């Protein structure tokens, strides 16, 4: 595939970042109000399904979104992801039974299964290979900003007007994301018209073997995020943190700040070096969180965790693209997200299985997560180092 490369800071990239900001704010503005809303429907015992069903369908859809990204184009797949958010925001006020809500959460997950996959491939198409890390970092800032302010917007709308107003606003944000996408030039030159046969996935189309090393690191490192989503509210409450969202605010701010420089660092000194440094910081952060004895020490752990993930995420995504074949970037990115969601899901399942109500179990859970992240570092330092590294198509360093 021959794609014209452009400078990183251009209108297309700016529009893509704005679209991703609106998209992430759209689906994340619902999260804080969902538990109370489901309880009001009579489904309090199903609160754990709010994230679980969303993540499940996102993971299931990755092979399809990866294949379609490489077949019909980047822009249509991104638009489908945003369109799912539009539809779901309109349906939440109508499907007011517990069963309807849960089915809708399952459907809603297809949005993140489609848009981020095609977005990463689009960034790789329009940005020179020696600046992929920087581009992923800047795009990550926009996406994460949407994740951060979405909940605040949603809660404010729900309090000032109604929860239905929040749902409709979610749809409006997603619709604006689509409008922006329609102004993007498609970057896949060898496009094919959509055929239903494209929805048939064989085993060779699920995983991109070229990127398995990076996918393994993704899986091991994101186990910790699933654990945090599951137990951090109770752990913070036990330590005296009155605002349950404070941990995520501190984590998000530190992650955003480091992203301005971390992606560029991976372009200059190598993906694997930055990833190894990130994993060491990740291990330290998890130990700090698990050993916290007061709100301040927990917030320090949160800030360090944000630094680790803010460095790790753009470097991992750029490394995935480095290792992939240009004609299979969609599948490669999908492979990364499958590993990411498997890590989050298994981390959440593991934490939920060990911790039910006994608060004393939470520190060991974080220490085990730290060990898993250290295993990822050892893999890169010992096993991967011995293997010949695949050079990216443009010859940029991935070491």
Short mmCIF file of C-alpha atoms in Angstrom, two decimals:
data_model
loop_
_atom_site.label_atom_id
_atom_site.label_comp_id
_atom_site.label_asym_id
_atom_site.label_seq_id
_atom_site.Cartn_x
_atom_site.Cartn_y
_atom_site.Cartn_z
CA UNK A 1 0.00 0.00 0.00
CA UNK A 2 1.46 3.34 -1.03
CA UNK A 3 0.18 6.17 1.13
CA UNK A 4 1.26 9.76 0.97
CA UNK A 5 2.94 10.87 4.19
CA UNK A 6 2.16 14.26 5.67
CA UNK A 7 3.70 16.33 8.46
CA UNK A 8 2.29 15.36 11.84
CA UNK A 9 0.59 18.68 12.59
CA UNK A 10 -1.95 19.11 9.81
CA UNK A 11 -5.68 19.54 9.42
CA UNK A 12 -6.37 15.83 8.97
CA UNK A 13 -4.58 14.92 12.19
CA UNK A 14 -6.27 17.77 14.09
CA UNK A 15 -9.71 16.66 12.89
CA UNK A 16 -8.95 13.07 13.85
CA UNK A 17 -7.93 14.14 17.36
CA UNK A 18 -11.09 16.25 17.75
CA UNK A 19 -13.24 13.34 16.58
CA UNK A 20 -11.57 11.01 19.10
CA UNK A 21 -12.06 13.57 21.89
CA UNK A 22 -15.80 13.74 21.19
CA UNK A 23 -16.07 9.96 20.84
CA UNK A 24 -14.33 9.17 24.13
CA UNK A 25 -16.33 11.83 25.97
CA UNK A 26 -19.53 10.38 24.47
CA UNK A 27 -19.28 6.88 25.89
CA UNK A 28 -17.45 7.78 29.11
CA UNK A 29 -19.87 10.48 30.25
CA UNK A 30 -22.34 7.71 31.08
CA UNK A 31 -20.08 5.74 33.45
CA UNK A 32 -20.56 7.61 36.78
CA UNK A 33 -24.36 7.54 36.55
CA UNK A 34 -24.72 3.95 35.31
CA UNK A 35 -24.59 2.11 38.69
CA UNK A 36 -27.32 4.28 40.24
CA UNK A 37 -29.38 4.11 37.05
CA UNK A 38 -29.20 0.31 36.94
CA UNK A 39 -30.09 0.15 40.64
CA UNK A 40 -33.14 2.30 39.93
CA UNK A 41 -34.19 -0.21 37.27
CA UNK A 42 -34.00 -2.98 39.88
CA UNK A 43 -30.69 -4.48 38.76
CA UNK A 44 -28.35 -3.55 41.59
CA UNK A 45 -26.83 -7.05 41.62
CA UNK A 46 -25.72 -6.60 37.99
CA UNK A 47 -23.50 -3.54 38.53
CA UNK A 48 -20.43 -5.57 37.66
CA UNK A 49 -21.85 -6.14 34.19
CA UNK A 50 -21.72 -2.43 33.30
CA UNK A 51 -18.03 -2.60 32.42
CA UNK A 52 -17.84 -6.35 31.82
CA UNK A 53 -20.37 -6.52 28.97
CA UNK A 54 -18.94 -3.40 27.34
CA UNK A 55 -15.43 -4.87 27.39
CA UNK A 56 -16.62 -8.29 26.21
CA UNK A 57 -18.25 -7.02 23.03
CA UNK A 58 -15.32 -4.67 22.37
CA UNK A 59 -12.96 -7.64 22.47
CA UNK A 60 -15.20 -9.82 20.31
CA UNK A 61 -15.45 -7.12 17.65
CA UNK A 62 -11.69 -6.54 17.29
CA UNK A 63 -11.00 -9.20 14.63
CA UNK A 64 -13.89 -7.86 12.56
CA UNK A 65 -12.88 -4.22 12.92
CA UNK A 66 -9.27 -5.06 12.11
CA UNK A 67 -10.22 -6.93 8.96
CA UNK A 68 -12.67 -4.26 7.80
CA UNK A 69 -10.13 -1.52 8.48
CA UNK A 70 -7.75 -3.23 6.04
CA UNK A 71 -10.52 -3.95 3.50
CA UNK A 72 -13.13 -1.18 3.27
CA UNK A 73 -11.11 1.68 4.75
CA UNK A 74 -10.24 3.48 7.96
CA UNK A 75 -12.92 6.19 7.88
CA UNK A 76 -15.98 3.91 7.46
CA UNK A 77 -14.88 1.73 10.39
CA UNK A 78 -14.33 4.78 12.60
CA UNK A 79 -17.77 6.06 11.60
CA UNK A 80 -19.41 2.75 12.52
CA UNK A 81 -17.89 2.94 16.00
CA UNK A 82 -19.26 6.45 16.56
CA UNK A 83 -22.62 5.50 15.06
CA UNK A 84 -23.05 2.79 17.69
CA UNK A 85 -22.69 5.48 20.37
CA UNK A 86 -25.32 7.62 18.64
CA UNK A 87 -27.82 4.75 18.55
CA UNK A 88 -27.16 3.63 22.13
CA UNK A 89 -27.59 7.15 23.53
CA UNK A 90 -31.01 7.29 21.89
CA UNK A 91 -32.04 3.81 23.07
CA UNK A 92 -31.10 4.01 26.76
CA UNK A 93 -34.17 6.14 27.62
CA UNK A 94 -36.41 3.69 25.73
CA UNK A 95 -35.10 0.34 27.01
CA UNK A 96 -35.93 0.73 30.69
CA UNK A 97 -35.84 -2.89 31.79
CA UNK A 98 -32.79 -4.54 33.35
CA UNK A 99 -32.54 -7.02 30.47
CA UNK A 100 -32.82 -4.22 27.90
CA UNK A 101 -30.13 -2.22 29.65
CA UNK A 102 -27.72 -5.15 29.78
CA UNK A 103 -28.23 -6.00 26.11
CA UNK A 104 -27.64 -2.37 25.23
CA UNK A 105 -24.39 -2.31 27.23
CA UNK A 106 -23.27 -5.35 25.26
CA UNK A 107 -24.08 -3.60 21.98
CA UNK A 108 -22.49 -0.34 23.14
CA UNK A 109 -19.11 -2.08 23.52
CA UNK A 110 -18.86 -2.49 19.75
CA UNK A 111 -18.18 1.24 19.56
CA UNK A 112 -14.76 0.97 21.19
CA UNK A 113 -14.15 -2.27 19.33
CA UNK A 114 -14.31 -0.38 16.03
CA UNK A 115 -13.23 3.25 16.28
CA UNK A 116 -9.86 3.04 18.11
CA UNK A 117 -8.69 0.20 15.85
CA UNK A 118 -9.23 2.18 12.66
CA UNK A 119 -7.99 5.39 14.28
CA UNK A 120 -4.56 3.96 15.08
CA UNK A 121 -4.23 2.67 11.51
CA UNK A 122 -5.23 6.09 10.16
CA UNK A 123 -2.61 7.84 12.29
CA UNK A 124 0.05 5.45 10.98
CA UNK A 125 -1.04 6.24 7.41
CA UNK A 126 -0.75 10.02 7.65
CA UNK A 127 2.28 10.38 9.95
CA UNK A 128 5.89 9.52 9.03
CA UNK A 129 7.15 6.39 10.74
CA UNK A 130 9.84 8.23 12.69
CA UNK A 131 7.14 10.27 14.45
CA UNK A 132 4.54 7.57 15.19
CA UNK A 133 5.30 7.67 18.91
CA UNK A 134 4.84 11.43 19.07
CA UNK A 135 1.61 11.22 17.08
CA UNK A 136 0.20 8.44 19.28
CA UNK A 137 1.10 10.49 22.34
CA UNK A 138 -0.66 13.64 21.11
CA UNK A 139 -3.69 11.67 19.96
CA UNK A 140 -3.73 9.91 23.33
CA UNK A 141 -3.87 13.29 25.07
CA UNK A 142 -7.03 14.18 23.13
CA UNK A 143 -8.66 10.79 23.68
CA UNK A 144 -7.80 10.77 27.40
CA UNK A 145 -9.04 14.34 27.83
CA UNK A 146 -12.41 13.17 26.54
CA UNK A 147 -12.32 10.28 28.99
CA UNK A 148 -11.52 12.69 31.81
CA UNK A 149 -14.10 15.42 31.19
CA UNK A 150 -16.87 13.17 29.87
CA UNK A 151 -17.91 11.95 33.35
CA UNK A 152 -17.99 15.52 34.68
CA UNK A 153 -20.24 16.63 31.81
CA UNK A 154 -22.50 13.62 32.20
CA UNK A 155 -22.93 14.04 35.96
CA UNK A 156 -23.61 17.77 35.59
CA UNK A 157 -26.27 17.18 32.93
CA UNK A 158 -27.89 14.44 34.98
CA UNK A 159 -28.04 16.67 38.06
CA UNK A 160 -29.19 19.87 36.32
CA UNK A 161 -31.69 18.29 33.93
CA UNK A 162 -32.20 14.52 33.86
CA UNK A 163 -30.36 11.32 33.10
CA UNK A 164 -32.12 11.22 29.73
CA UNK A 165 -30.52 14.57 28.90
CA UNK A 166 -27.17 12.94 29.56
CA UNK A 167 -28.01 10.06 27.21
CA UNK A 168 -29.06 12.44 24.44
CA UNK A 169 -25.95 14.58 24.91
CA UNK A 170 -23.88 11.42 24.53
CA UNK A 171 -25.55 10.86 21.16
CA UNK A 172 -24.89 14.45 20.09
CA UNK A 173 -21.19 14.16 20.92
CA UNK A 174 -20.93 10.93 18.92
CA UNK A 175 -22.85 12.48 16.00
CA UNK A 176 -20.44 15.43 15.93
CA UNK A 177 -17.60 12.91 15.86
CA UNK A 178 -19.11 11.38 12.71
CA UNK A 179 -19.57 14.78 11.07
CA UNK A 180 -15.86 15.46 11.58
CA UNK A 181 -14.94 12.03 10.22
CA UNK A 182 -16.83 12.76 7.04
CA UNK A 183 -14.31 15.54 6.36
CA UNK A 184 -11.34 13.17 6.54
CA UNK A 185 -9.70 11.85 3.40
CA UNK A 186 -9.57 8.05 3.25
CA UNK A 187 -5.99 6.75 3.42
CA UNK A 188 -6.52 3.14 2.32
CA UNK A 189 -5.90 3.17 -1.42
CA UNK A 190 -6.85 -0.42 -2.24
CA UNK A 191 -10.36 -0.23 -0.86
CA UNK A 192 -12.95 -2.93 -1.45
CA UNK A 193 -16.72 -2.55 -1.34
CA UNK A 194 -18.28 -4.08 1.75
CA UNK A 195 -19.47 -7.66 1.39
CA UNK A 196 -21.12 -9.74 4.09
CA UNK A 197 -18.52 -12.41 3.41
CA UNK A 198 -16.02 -10.05 5.05
CA UNK A 199 -17.72 -10.79 8.36
CA UNK A 200 -16.51 -14.38 8.14
CA UNK A 201 -13.33 -14.59 10.20
CA UNK A 202 -10.91 -17.48 10.00
CA UNK A 203 -8.21 -18.11 12.55
CA UNK A 204 -5.47 -16.46 10.45
CA UNK A 205 -7.43 -13.19 10.49
CA UNK A 206 -7.78 -12.93 14.27
CA UNK A 207 -4.17 -12.45 15.38
CA UNK A 208 -1.27 -10.71 13.65
CA UNK A 209 1.67 -12.96 14.56
CA UNK A 210 4.22 -10.24 13.81
CA UNK A 211 3.09 -8.29 16.89
CA UNK A 212 2.69 -11.10 19.44
CA UNK A 213 5.61 -9.87 21.56
CA UNK A 214 4.05 -6.44 21.92
CA UNK A 215 0.62 -8.00 22.53
CA UNK A 216 2.05 -10.07 25.40
CA UNK A 217 3.47 -6.93 27.03
CA UNK A 218 0.10 -5.24 26.57
CA UNK A 219 -1.72 -8.13 28.23
CA UNK A 220 0.59 -8.36 31.25
CA UNK A 221 0.69 -4.61 31.83
CA UNK A 222 -3.07 -4.05 31.58
CA UNK A 223 -3.93 -6.71 34.15
CA UNK A 224 -3.31 -3.96 36.69
CA UNK A 225 -5.91 -1.65 35.14
CA UNK A 226 -8.62 -4.28 35.46
CA UNK A 227 -7.65 -4.68 39.11
CA UNK A 228 -7.79 -0.92 39.69
CA UNK A 229 -11.23 -0.63 38.11
CA UNK A 230 -12.50 -3.37 40.41
CA UNK A 231 -11.09 -2.53 43.86
CA UNK A 232 -9.69 1.01 43.93
CA UNK A 233 -12.95 2.60 45.10
CA UNK A 234 -13.13 0.31 48.14
CA UNK A 235 -9.40 0.66 48.81
CA UNK A 236 -9.62 4.45 48.62
CA UNK A 237 -12.65 4.48 50.90
CA UNK A 238 -10.83 2.30 53.41
CA UNK A 239 -7.91 4.76 53.43
CA UNK A 240 -10.21 7.74 53.95
CA UNK A 241 -10.56 9.13 50.42
CA UNK A 242 -14.00 10.77 50.38
CA UNK A 243 -14.14 11.43 46.63
CA UNK A 244 -13.97 8.06 44.85
CA UNK A 245 -13.11 9.75 41.57
CA UNK A 246 -10.03 11.51 42.96
CA UNK A 247 -7.73 8.56 42.21
CA UNK A 248 -8.74 8.60 38.54
CA UNK A 249 -8.43 12.37 38.31
CA UNK A 250 -4.85 12.34 39.62
CA UNK A 251 -3.98 9.35 37.45
CA UNK A 252 -5.47 10.98 34.33
CA UNK A 253 -3.75 14.35 34.84
CA UNK A 254 -0.30 12.79 35.30
CA UNK A 255 -0.90 10.50 32.32
CA UNK A 256 -1.88 13.43 30.12
CA UNK A 257 1.11 15.54 31.10
CA UNK A 258 3.70 12.84 30.39
CA UNK A 259 2.14 12.00 27.01
CA UNK A 260 3.28 15.34 25.60
CA UNK A 261 6.88 14.12 25.74
CA UNK A 262 6.80 10.32 26.10
CA UNK A 263 5.78 9.54 22.52
CA UNK A 264 8.52 11.75 21.14
CA UNK A 265 11.00 10.01 23.47
CA UNK A 266 10.09 6.63 21.98
CA UNK A 267 10.77 8.03 18.50
CA UNK A 268 14.20 9.20 19.53
CA UNK A 269 15.58 6.48 21.83
CA UNK A 270 13.46 3.49 20.81
CA UNK A 271 10.14 1.89 21.68
CA UNK A 272 11.46 -1.04 23.69
CA UNK A 273 13.69 1.14 25.88
CA UNK A 274 10.75 3.40 26.77
CA UNK A 275 8.49 0.40 27.35
CA UNK A 276 11.00 -1.19 29.73
CA UNK A 277 11.35 2.06 31.67
CA UNK A 278 7.55 2.37 31.78
CA UNK A 279 7.19 -1.15 33.15
CA UNK A 280 9.63 -0.45 35.98
CA UNK A 281 7.68 2.69 36.88
CA UNK A 282 4.47 0.66 36.65
CA UNK A 283 5.83 -1.91 39.12
CA UNK A 284 6.79 0.88 41.55
CA UNK A 285 3.35 2.49 41.26
CA UNK A 286 1.51 -0.75 42.01
CA UNK A 287 3.65 -1.36 45.08
CA UNK A 288 2.95 2.21 46.23
CA UNK A 289 -0.80 1.76 45.74
CA UNK A 290 -0.85 -1.57 47.55
CA UNK A 291 1.23 -0.29 50.48
CA UNK A 292 -0.63 3.04 50.84
CA UNK A 293 -1.70 3.86 54.39
CA UNK A 294 -3.34 7.26 53.85
CA UNK A 295 -5.02 9.29 51.09
CA UNK A 296 -1.80 11.17 50.28
CA UNK A 297 0.25 8.01 49.75
CA UNK A 298 -2.52 6.57 47.59
CA UNK A 299 -2.55 9.71 45.44
CA UNK A 300 1.23 9.51 45.05
CA UNK A 301 0.78 5.95 43.79
CA UNK A 302 -1.96 7.16 41.44
CA UNK A 303 0.28 9.89 40.00
CA UNK A 304 3.15 7.44 39.43
CA UNK A 305 0.72 4.98 37.83
CA UNK A 306 -0.43 7.73 35.46
CA UNK A 307 3.16 8.48 34.47
CA UNK A 308 3.77 4.78 33.77
CA UNK A 309 0.68 4.31 31.61
CA UNK A 310 1.15 7.68 29.87
CA UNK A 311 4.61 6.55 28.76
CA UNK A 312 3.61 2.98 28.01
CA UNK A 313 0.51 3.45 25.87
CA UNK A 314 1.88 5.53 22.94
CA UNK A 315 5.13 3.55 22.87
CA UNK A 316 3.26 0.23 22.73
CA UNK A 317 0.93 1.43 19.96
CA UNK A 318 3.83 2.79 17.91
CA UNK A 319 5.77 -0.46 18.44
CA UNK A 320 2.79 -2.48 17.24
CA UNK A 321 2.73 -0.43 14.05
CA UNK A 322 6.50 -0.74 13.67
CA UNK A 323 6.25 -4.52 13.77
CA UNK A 324 3.21 -4.84 11.51
CA UNK A 325 3.00 -5.09 7.74
CA UNK A 326 1.51 -1.95 6.14
CA UNK A 327 -1.31 -3.99 4.59
CA UNK A 328 -2.27 -5.50 7.95
CA UNK A 329 -2.14 -2.53 10.29
CA UNK A 330 -5.80 -2.90 11.19
CA UNK A 331 -5.30 -6.52 12.21
CA UNK A 332 -2.15 -5.61 14.15
CA UNK A 333 -3.89 -2.87 16.13
CA UNK A 334 -6.86 -5.20 16.71
CA UNK A 335 -4.44 -7.79 18.11
CA UNK A 336 -3.13 -5.22 20.58
CA UNK A 337 -6.63 -4.30 21.72
CA UNK A 338 -7.62 -7.95 22.11
CA UNK A 339 -4.65 -8.36 24.45
CA UNK A 340 -5.52 -5.13 26.25
CA UNK A 341 -9.12 -6.11 26.86
CA UNK A 342 -8.16 -9.64 27.86
CA UNK A 343 -5.77 -8.14 30.40
CA UNK A 344 -8.37 -5.76 31.81
CA UNK A 345 -11.03 -8.47 31.91
CA UNK A 346 -8.88 -11.11 33.54
CA UNK A 347 -7.46 -8.57 35.97
CA UNK A 348 -10.97 -7.59 37.00
CA UNK A 349 -12.03 -11.23 37.30
CA UNK A 350 -8.94 -12.07 39.37
CA UNK A 351 -9.44 -9.12 41.71
CA UNK A 352 -13.16 -9.84 42.09
CA UNK A 353 -12.47 -13.48 42.88
CA UNK A 354 -9.88 -12.76 45.59
CA UNK A 355 -11.56 -9.70 47.04
CA UNK A 356 -15.19 -9.81 48.03
CA UNK A 357 -15.46 -7.91 51.30
CA UNK A 358 -12.15 -8.62 53.05
CA UNK A 359 -10.14 -5.41 52.66
CA UNK A 360 -6.94 -7.13 53.81
CA UNK A 361 -6.82 -8.95 50.46
CA UNK A 362 -6.38 -5.77 48.41
CA UNK A 363 -2.65 -5.10 49.02
CA UNK A 364 -1.61 -8.65 47.94
CA UNK A 365 -3.69 -8.22 44.77
CA UNK A 366 -1.68 -5.14 43.82
CA UNK A 367 1.60 -6.87 44.67
CA UNK A 368 0.66 -9.73 42.35
CA UNK A 369 -0.14 -7.18 39.62
CA UNK A 370 3.32 -5.68 40.18
CA UNK A 371 4.87 -9.14 39.73
CA UNK A 372 3.01 -9.61 36.43
CA UNK A 373 4.30 -6.25 35.17
CA UNK A 374 7.82 -7.22 36.24
CA UNK A 375 7.46 -10.45 34.25
CA UNK A 376 6.73 -8.26 31.21
CA UNK A 377 9.98 -6.37 31.86
CA UNK A 378 11.93 -9.62 32.23
CA UNK A 379 10.50 -10.90 28.96
CA UNK A 380 11.78 -7.83 27.12
CA UNK A 381 15.10 -7.80 28.94
CA UNK A 382 15.94 -11.50 28.67
CA UNK A 383 13.85 -13.38 26.07
CA UNK A 384 12.96 -10.75 23.47
CA UNK A 385 16.46 -9.27 23.59
CA UNK A 386 17.88 -12.57 22.31
CA UNK A 387 15.70 -12.60 19.23
CA UNK A 388 16.32 -10.75 16.00
CA UNK A 389 13.99 -7.76 15.99
CA UNK A 390 11.77 -7.08 13.00
CA UNK A 391 12.64 -3.80 11.35
CA UNK A 392 9.69 -1.52 10.46
CA UNK A 393 9.08 -0.78 6.80
CA UNK A 394 10.59 2.71 7.00
CA UNK A 395 13.68 1.52 8.83
CA UNK A 396 13.03 3.44 12.06
CA UNK A 397 14.31 1.92 15.27
CA UNK A 398 12.03 -0.12 17.46
CA UNK A 399 14.69 -1.08 19.99
#
